[in-house]
XYZ file of C-alpha atoms in Angstrom:
528
model
C 3.377 -0.886 -3.530
C 0.881 -3.587 -2.631
C -0.697 -1.429 0.077
C -0.962 1.479 -2.391
C -2.655 -0.774 -4.955
C -5.199 -2.078 -2.443
C -5.931 1.469 -1.275
C -6.595 2.600 -4.847
C -8.927 -0.336 -5.475
C -11.616 0.620 -2.954
C -12.414 4.090 -4.297
C -11.655 3.415 -7.952
C -14.392 0.773 -7.841
C -16.776 3.253 -6.199
C -16.231 5.649 -9.114
C -16.947 2.889 -11.639
C -19.925 1.398 -9.775
C -22.684 3.416 -11.533
C -21.272 2.508 -14.949
C -21.021 -1.171 -13.981
C -24.630 -1.280 -12.776
C -25.851 0.431 -15.953
C -23.996 -2.087 -18.128
C -24.569 -5.403 -16.348
C -27.975 -4.763 -14.773
C -30.036 -1.728 -13.719
C -30.785 0.201 -10.541
C -33.831 -1.948 -9.748
C -31.325 -4.764 -9.049
C -29.417 -2.714 -6.470
C -29.672 -5.466 -3.822
C -27.911 -7.906 -6.110
C -25.422 -5.325 -7.400
C -24.418 -4.276 -3.871
C -22.459 -7.527 -3.633
C -19.937 -6.095 -6.073
C -18.655 -4.284 -2.982
C -19.916 -6.529 -0.190
C -18.387 -9.707 -1.615
C -15.031 -7.947 -1.709
C -15.405 -6.721 1.878
C -16.359 -10.165 3.244
C -13.413 -11.845 1.509
C -11.085 -9.020 2.589
C -12.153 -9.339 6.234
C -11.700 -13.109 6.231
C -8.263 -12.930 4.618
C -6.695 -10.344 6.938
C -6.291 -12.370 10.159
C -5.530 -15.560 8.221
C -2.702 -13.838 6.365
C -1.160 -12.655 9.627
C -1.257 -16.170 11.061
C 0.054 -17.746 7.870
C 3.023 -15.358 7.767
C 4.359 -16.948 10.958
C 4.004 -20.436 9.557
C 4.913 -20.336 5.889
C 7.183 -17.324 5.493
C 6.450 -13.997 3.861
C 7.797 -14.021 0.272
C 5.699 -16.909 -1.031
C 2.581 -15.628 0.731
C 3.060 -12.063 -0.470
C 3.646 -13.198 -4.051
C 0.628 -15.487 -3.858
C -1.584 -12.688 -2.501
C -0.550 -10.284 -5.273
C -1.019 -12.908 -7.995
C -4.433 -13.824 -6.580
C -5.360 -10.136 -6.589
C -4.158 -9.918 -10.207
C -6.247 -12.966 -11.185
C -9.289 -11.388 -9.526
C -8.667 -8.174 -11.470
C -8.583 -10.025 -14.791
C -11.675 -12.062 -13.974
C -13.561 -8.943 -12.842
C -12.620 -7.021 -15.965
C -13.792 -9.858 -18.199
C -17.095 -10.345 -16.341
C -20.085 -10.797 -18.650
C -22.662 -11.010 -15.880
C -23.251 -9.649 -12.415
C -22.725 -13.036 -10.749
C -19.444 -13.485 -12.623
C -18.247 -10.108 -11.390
C -19.258 -10.852 -7.788
C -17.352 -14.155 -7.852
C -14.299 -12.383 -9.265
C -14.528 -9.795 -6.497
C -14.284 -12.583 -3.920
C -10.987 -13.670 -5.481
C -9.821 -10.056 -5.565
C -10.837 -9.527 -1.933
C -8.920 -12.549 -0.670
C -5.761 -11.315 -2.369
C -6.277 -7.693 -1.323
C -7.124 -8.567 2.273
C -3.882 -10.489 2.635
C -1.670 -7.748 1.196
C -1.780 -5.156 4.015
C -1.002 -7.485 6.972
C 1.727 -9.177 4.927
C 3.204 -5.790 3.963
C 3.209 -4.765 7.626
C 4.830 -8.041 8.672
C 7.376 -7.715 5.876
C 8.387 -4.223 6.967
C 8.739 -5.454 10.533
C 11.033 -8.300 9.463
C 13.206 -6.305 7.080
C 13.835 -3.307 9.336
C 14.670 -2.768 12.993
C 14.519 0.078 15.499
C 13.731 3.514 14.099
C 14.012 2.229 10.520
C 11.213 -0.221 11.255
C 8.988 2.578 12.529
C 9.601 4.589 9.378
C 8.904 1.564 7.167
C 5.604 0.883 8.897
C 4.677 4.536 8.503
C 5.278 4.231 4.754
C 2.982 1.192 4.560
C 0.226 3.051 6.380
C 0.669 6.192 4.303
C 0.530 4.164 1.071
C -2.926 2.818 1.936
C -4.465 6.268 2.394
C -2.535 7.702 -0.551
C -4.042 4.956 -2.697
C -7.532 5.860 -1.503
C -6.869 9.510 -2.368
C -5.655 8.539 -5.866
C -8.564 6.168 -6.534
C -11.170 8.737 -7.689
C -8.690 10.437 -10.019
C -7.532 7.123 -11.470
C -11.150 6.017 -11.920
C -12.132 9.200 -13.755
C -9.048 8.929 -15.989
C -9.754 5.306 -16.891
C -13.475 5.796 -17.539
C -12.779 8.849 -19.660
C -9.715 7.604 -21.539
C -10.258 3.884 -22.120
C -13.564 3.852 -23.978
C -12.787 1.626 -26.958
C -16.417 1.352 -28.054
C -16.187 3.967 -30.854
C -13.042 2.313 -32.242
C -14.645 -1.129 -32.372
C -17.755 0.391 -33.965
C -15.664 2.139 -36.619
C -13.738 -1.035 -37.463
C -16.815 -3.262 -37.581
C -15.849 -5.290 -34.517
C -18.492 -4.057 -32.091
C -20.081 -7.496 -31.745
C -16.857 -9.483 -31.453
C -15.653 -11.492 -28.469
C -12.717 -9.123 -28.118
C -15.043 -6.131 -27.888
C -17.110 -7.910 -25.238
C -13.951 -8.289 -23.136
C -12.620 -4.742 -23.632
C -15.764 -2.588 -23.772
C -17.094 -0.628 -21.900
C -14.392 1.409 -20.168
C -15.179 0.210 -16.608
C -13.478 -3.102 -17.432
C -10.123 -1.301 -17.490
C -10.644 -0.166 -13.894
C -9.996 -3.816 -13.019
C -7.665 -4.838 -15.856
C -5.028 -2.204 -15.078
C -4.626 -3.504 -11.519
C -3.391 -6.886 -12.768
C -0.026 -5.845 -14.314
C 0.711 -3.592 -11.356
C 0.143 -6.510 -8.969
C 2.364 -8.751 -11.095
C 5.159 -6.153 -11.075
C 4.874 -6.013 -7.282
C 5.127 -9.804 -7.121
C 8.279 -9.721 -9.238
C 9.890 -7.224 -6.875
C 9.008 -9.426 -3.892
C 10.494 -12.444 -5.654
C 13.716 -10.528 -6.346
C 13.981 -9.484 -2.692
C 13.018 -12.906 -1.311
C 16.572 -13.953 -0.270
C 16.706 -11.002 2.167
C 13.562 -12.112 3.975
C 14.165 -14.254 7.052
C 12.618 -17.684 7.459
C 9.623 -17.957 9.810
C 10.707 -18.135 13.446
C 7.729 -20.039 14.802
C 4.913 -22.265 13.706
C 1.685 -20.401 14.360
C -1.627 -22.233 14.202
C -4.269 -21.221 11.691
C -7.853 -21.426 12.896
C -9.484 -22.490 9.638
C -12.772 -23.682 11.237
C -13.150 -20.432 13.174
C -12.429 -18.368 10.065
C -14.978 -20.343 8.063
C -17.788 -20.004 10.614
C -17.055 -16.295 11.089
C -17.078 -15.628 7.339
C -20.332 -17.536 6.799
C -21.944 -15.654 9.697
C -20.857 -12.288 8.289
C -22.002 -13.085 4.739
C -25.354 -14.470 5.940
C -25.967 -11.445 8.149
C -25.247 -9.024 5.309
C -27.524 -10.989 2.984
C -30.329 -10.782 5.537
C -29.895 -7.019 5.895
C -29.823 -6.563 2.124
C -33.212 -8.267 1.663
C -35.056 -6.406 4.444
C -38.293 -4.934 3.140
C -38.210 -6.607 -0.280
C -41.335 -8.134 -1.819
C -39.301 -10.019 -4.414
C -37.905 -13.521 -3.979
C -36.394 -14.467 -1.535
C -37.684 -11.408 0.380
C -38.866 -12.195 3.892
C -37.812 -15.835 3.621
C -34.305 -14.702 2.683
C -34.159 -12.381 5.669
C -35.256 -15.146 8.051
C -32.905 -17.773 6.635
C -29.973 -15.346 6.507
C -30.542 -14.166 10.062
C -30.855 -17.752 11.337
C -27.700 -18.825 9.537
C -25.830 -15.804 10.877
C -26.920 -16.485 14.452
C -26.075 -20.198 14.354
C -22.703 -19.904 12.631
C -21.853 -16.812 14.673
C -22.528 -18.687 17.917
C -20.401 -21.622 16.748
C -17.601 -19.235 15.812
C -17.775 -17.501 19.220
C -17.540 -20.823 21.074
C -14.619 -21.798 18.872
C -12.820 -18.509 19.537
C -13.206 -18.908 23.306
C -11.980 -22.511 23.386
C -9.061 -22.267 20.960
C -5.597 -21.263 22.119
C -4.823 -19.352 18.914
C -8.244 -18.316 17.488
C -9.120 -16.463 14.309
C -10.386 -13.634 16.565
C -9.550 -13.540 20.271
C -12.772 -12.607 22.065
C -11.012 -12.593 25.423
C -9.477 -9.235 24.539
C -12.947 -7.677 24.622
C -12.991 -7.953 28.404
C -10.970 -4.738 28.377
C -13.347 -1.761 28.309
C -10.981 0.551 26.440
C -10.212 -2.005 23.746
C -13.896 -2.874 23.281
C -14.791 0.806 23.043
C -12.122 1.439 20.406
C -13.387 -1.470 18.303
C -16.985 -0.219 18.615
C -15.953 3.278 17.488
C -14.268 1.700 14.458
C -17.386 -0.350 13.668
C -19.765 2.628 13.837
C -17.548 5.028 11.914
C -16.973 2.305 9.311
C -20.737 2.260 8.759
C -20.627 6.012 8.142
C -17.658 5.659 5.773
C -19.448 3.148 3.535
C -22.478 5.432 3.393
C -20.312 8.399 2.439
C -18.388 6.577 -0.304
C -21.233 4.710 -1.996
C -23.857 7.367 -1.272
C -21.681 10.061 -2.842
C -21.107 7.951 -5.961
C -24.862 7.339 -6.300
C -25.670 11.041 -5.713
C -23.380 12.175 -8.511
C -24.759 9.557 -10.901
C -28.484 9.475 -10.032
C -29.124 13.022 -8.767
C -26.676 15.129 -10.744
C -26.432 12.735 -13.726
C -22.715 13.504 -13.602
C -19.871 11.490 -15.052
C -16.385 10.419 -13.935
C -15.095 13.990 -13.714
C -17.701 14.887 -11.098
C -17.064 11.593 -9.283
C -13.402 12.565 -9.145
C -14.194 15.894 -7.501
C -16.627 14.469 -4.927
C -14.801 11.284 -3.923
C -11.384 12.879 -4.350
C -12.296 15.561 -1.806
C -13.485 12.852 0.597
C -10.360 10.704 0.279
C -7.865 13.582 0.380
C -9.464 15.086 3.494
C -9.490 11.646 5.133
C -5.771 11.248 4.519
C -5.061 14.742 5.917
C -7.179 14.081 8.997
C -5.442 10.768 9.680
C -2.026 12.408 9.374
C -2.941 15.344 11.626
C -4.498 13.107 14.286
C -1.187 11.377 14.931
C 0.284 14.687 16.094
C -2.866 15.999 17.748
C -3.292 13.166 20.245
C 0.120 13.898 21.755
C -1.183 17.313 22.832
C -4.924 16.864 23.209
C -5.274 13.193 24.090
C -7.217 10.319 22.594
C -10.722 11.289 23.695
C -10.693 14.943 22.640
C -9.308 14.193 19.177
C -11.828 11.365 18.744
C -14.741 13.582 19.704
C -13.560 16.381 17.442
C -13.338 13.955 14.518
C -16.727 12.421 15.249
C -18.458 15.814 15.470
C -16.832 17.027 12.253
C -17.770 13.796 10.493
C -21.388 14.008 11.629
C -21.540 17.649 10.534
C -20.229 16.706 7.093
C -22.831 13.964 6.691
C -25.509 16.382 7.862
C -24.395 18.856 5.199
C -24.582 16.350 2.332
C -27.977 15.162 3.627
C -29.383 18.585 2.739
C -28.109 18.470 -0.848
C -30.578 18.689 -3.750
C -30.209 18.403 -7.549
C -29.465 22.132 -7.645
C -26.675 21.989 -5.046
C -23.338 23.096 -6.514
C -20.797 20.302 -6.845
C -18.171 22.257 -4.911
C -20.599 22.629 -1.988
C -21.380 18.915 -2.015
C -17.671 18.056 -2.202
C -17.087 20.407 0.741
C -19.531 18.444 2.885
C -17.817 15.183 1.935
C -14.423 16.717 2.716
C -15.677 17.759 6.162
C -16.766 14.179 6.824
C -13.459 12.844 5.485
C -11.474 15.159 7.744
C -13.502 14.057 10.749
C -13.218 10.371 9.906
C -9.465 10.724 9.428
C -9.112 12.435 12.801
C -10.880 9.503 14.461
C -8.590 6.830 12.949
C -5.436 7.170 15.032
C -7.112 7.707 18.457
C -9.054 4.457 18.305
C -6.021 2.492 17.110
C -3.894 4.066 19.825
C -6.471 3.282 22.509
C -6.690 -0.331 21.343
C -2.944 -1.009 21.405
C -2.446 0.804 24.700
C -5.230 -1.294 26.211
C -3.728 -4.654 25.197
C -0.054 -3.731 25.458
C 2.899 -4.231 23.176
C 2.630 -8.010 23.142
C -0.692 -7.720 21.329
C -0.020 -4.850 18.896
C -0.940 -7.045 15.932
C -4.169 -8.295 17.481
C -5.269 -4.790 18.460
C -4.530 -3.218 15.069
C -6.176 -6.090 13.182
C -9.306 -5.987 15.366
C -9.797 -2.262 14.757
C -9.346 -2.686 11.005
C -11.655 -5.710 10.804
C -14.317 -3.798 12.780
C -14.109 -0.907 10.328
C -14.557 -3.256 7.361
C -17.478 -5.042 9.043
C -19.086 -1.657 9.687
C -18.634 -0.770 6.026
C -20.296 -4.029 5.004
C -23.243 -3.440 7.321
C -23.536 0.155 6.143
C -23.630 -0.886 2.508
C -26.219 -3.617 3.212
C -28.532 -1.179 5.025
C -28.007 1.510 2.374
C -28.925 -1.072 -0.266
C -32.056 -2.210 1.570
C -33.342 1.333 2.140
C -32.493 2.474 -1.370
C -33.886 -0.624 -3.081
C -37.199 -0.418 -1.261
C -37.711 3.129 -2.526
C -36.457 2.335 -6.034
C -38.867 -0.607 -6.273
C -41.779 1.617 -5.242
C -40.798 4.383 -7.670
C -40.102 2.212 -10.717
C -43.855 1.691 -11.152
C -43.983 4.925 -13.189
C -42.162 3.116 -15.991
C -44.909 0.514 -16.438
C -48.070 2.153 -15.073
C -49.402 5.129 -17.130
C -51.683 6.229 -14.282
C -48.784 6.387 -11.815
C -46.665 8.153 -14.435
C -49.302 10.805 -15.100
C -49.522 11.449 -11.352
C -45.953 12.785 -11.290
C -45.895 14.499 -14.685
C -46.868 18.137 -15.323
C -50.438 18.518 -16.593
C -49.250 19.399 -20.095
C -47.405 16.064 -20.474
C -49.989 13.702 -19.054
C -51.132 11.004 -21.451
C -48.068 11.237 -23.655
C -46.075 8.046 -24.342
C -42.994 7.162 -22.342
C -40.834 7.499 -25.480
C -41.605 11.236 -25.720
C -38.388 13.185 -25.051
C -40.233 15.770 -22.955
C -41.684 13.000 -20.791
C -38.239 11.489 -20.398
C -36.793 14.845 -19.311
C -39.610 15.407 -16.832
C -39.262 11.937 -15.360
C -35.498 12.358 -15.033
C -35.994 15.598 -13.106
C -38.593 13.967 -10.863
C -36.366 10.902 -10.319
C -33.406 13.120 -9.398
C -35.462 14.839 -6.715
C -36.727 11.513 -5.356
C -33.189 10.062 -5.340
C -31.943 13.115 -3.440
C -34.689 12.580 -0.839
C -33.749 8.885 -0.486
C -30.078 9.723 -0.005
C -30.917 12.511 2.446
C -32.484 9.966 4.783
C -29.593 7.559 4.355
C -27.015 10.250 5.098
C -29.022 11.476 8.101
C -29.008 7.951 9.566
C -25.242 7.732 9.006
C -24.773 11.099 10.761
C -26.745 9.775 13.730
C -24.603 6.605 13.817
C -21.507 8.790 13.739
C -22.785 10.769 16.726
C -23.595 7.569 18.625
C -19.925 6.564 18.263
C -19.094 9.456 20.619
C -20.378 7.359 23.526
C -17.792 4.555 23.209
C -15.203 7.211 22.336
C -15.727 8.717 25.796
C -15.051 5.271 27.291
C -11.634 5.062 25.612
C -10.106 7.042 28.489
C -8.569 4.602 30.945
C -9.156 5.312 34.611
C -6.045 6.906 36.081
C -4.766 7.797 32.617
C -2.316 5.965 30.435
C 1.376 6.441 30.083
C 2.188 8.418 26.907
C 3.570 6.432 24.011
C 7.384 6.183 23.981
C 9.180 8.819 21.945
C 10.323 6.243 19.375
C 6.780 4.977 18.817
C 5.398 5.865 15.413
C 1.719 6.408 14.651
C 1.146 5.880 10.949
C -1.445 7.783 8.902
C -3.733 4.755 9.013
C -3.481 4.535 12.798
C -0.930 1.709 12.813
C 1.299 1.700 15.887
C 4.948 0.672 15.868
C 7.784 0.969 18.344
C 11.518 0.489 18.323
C 12.813 -2.880 19.548
C 14.505 -1.367 22.563
C 11.369 0.222 24.043
C 9.814 -1.398 27.109
C 6.241 -2.641 27.087
C 3.596 0.053 27.386
C 2.508 0.697 30.967
C -1.246 0.868 31.362
């Protein structure tokens, strides 16, 4: 249940993002607003390895309950947000709780079940994550369309009340509804707590390493976000962010190499296959962030569509991704890791190329088809890279390998969103001059409308049509870059083949829809 909830959260927020930006700020503040997603990703990435370490030390029930309650608190704080900074801070809380849920759910399934039952349980956890992502767009459209209490408050004279400020507009319920579901999950964990075994060993938690790594990641994303901006902090922000990222990143790397039980074990990257799998995950994660956020922006800014159109576009992406991930688990047994990876990468790049050609007149079903093609390709690439990573490190390091691939994907998503924000903001800043400069406005208006005031409805319609075309051109470039990044990931994918071949996975090994690998207790270690 927790994994399902976290899966839903990512895409349900993407559906609501245009409405949130319109309510709390505007599109000229895209750099700032991008941290609605980036803050969540940074906190999520930091929490994942820490949760796995903490499970060995403190026991699962209390940690799992704490993670779900923290996620619930973040949901409530996010829903009540009255400013952009408030919402970003709430998303950090939400991300810490959400990032801890999946590794704790995986560890819990491993403790509660054994042998073939364990494999099935881990498969359910993996399937729940992708099922949640597939449900997210539909849930988001339902909430945005069915929880608009604004007319009711207006009719009852309470539009300006504190209660209305907390319950209106409808995007607040995208966050609020996650809180009771998380609490129900926590209650179930509490009820099952006596069946959970006590921790068997006292693992160390590398708090300093986690802190330096998180600061480096956040500083690097901030620097990327401010590239090309003339506003404060602009160039100074880029320089300071880059310097902070380099310094704290170097400190974190030294810490990881000198600590027996580090936050991230850099020694594993000596293995070519493992390093290649992580790099594929990083690059395809960049493409995934572009597809999710870019699609949401296209529907809102190019098509001027609402939640129903978001549901079609992002729903097609998520559903195809889940199908691709499921199919890839069977395909690699016949075709091998490299061929399935390359097929997924080529399909994903083709899908991004298709959506890059979209214009305001492109039919929604055609646009959704391009996103579905990318989703299918991305899903096909999930299991091969996870399989390559765990085969490279062996059974003793299953957890490390799976976590590294997932963290790389999330880092790639963060980088992708930061670059998308920088490119998009630079163009938005240059285009917004038409709102304040009559000469610039007349330059883009038809001759018959030049000189008319901005409040004229015909001028507004003309500017909206012009802005839609410009937004489509901006997104075309962004999607084209993502397609190129996707193609570049084919190079490390080719390096995932180990010289001499690798022994096939044991028959009792299960490959979950999210690429998670599990094996029965009685299977020997994987031979490389």
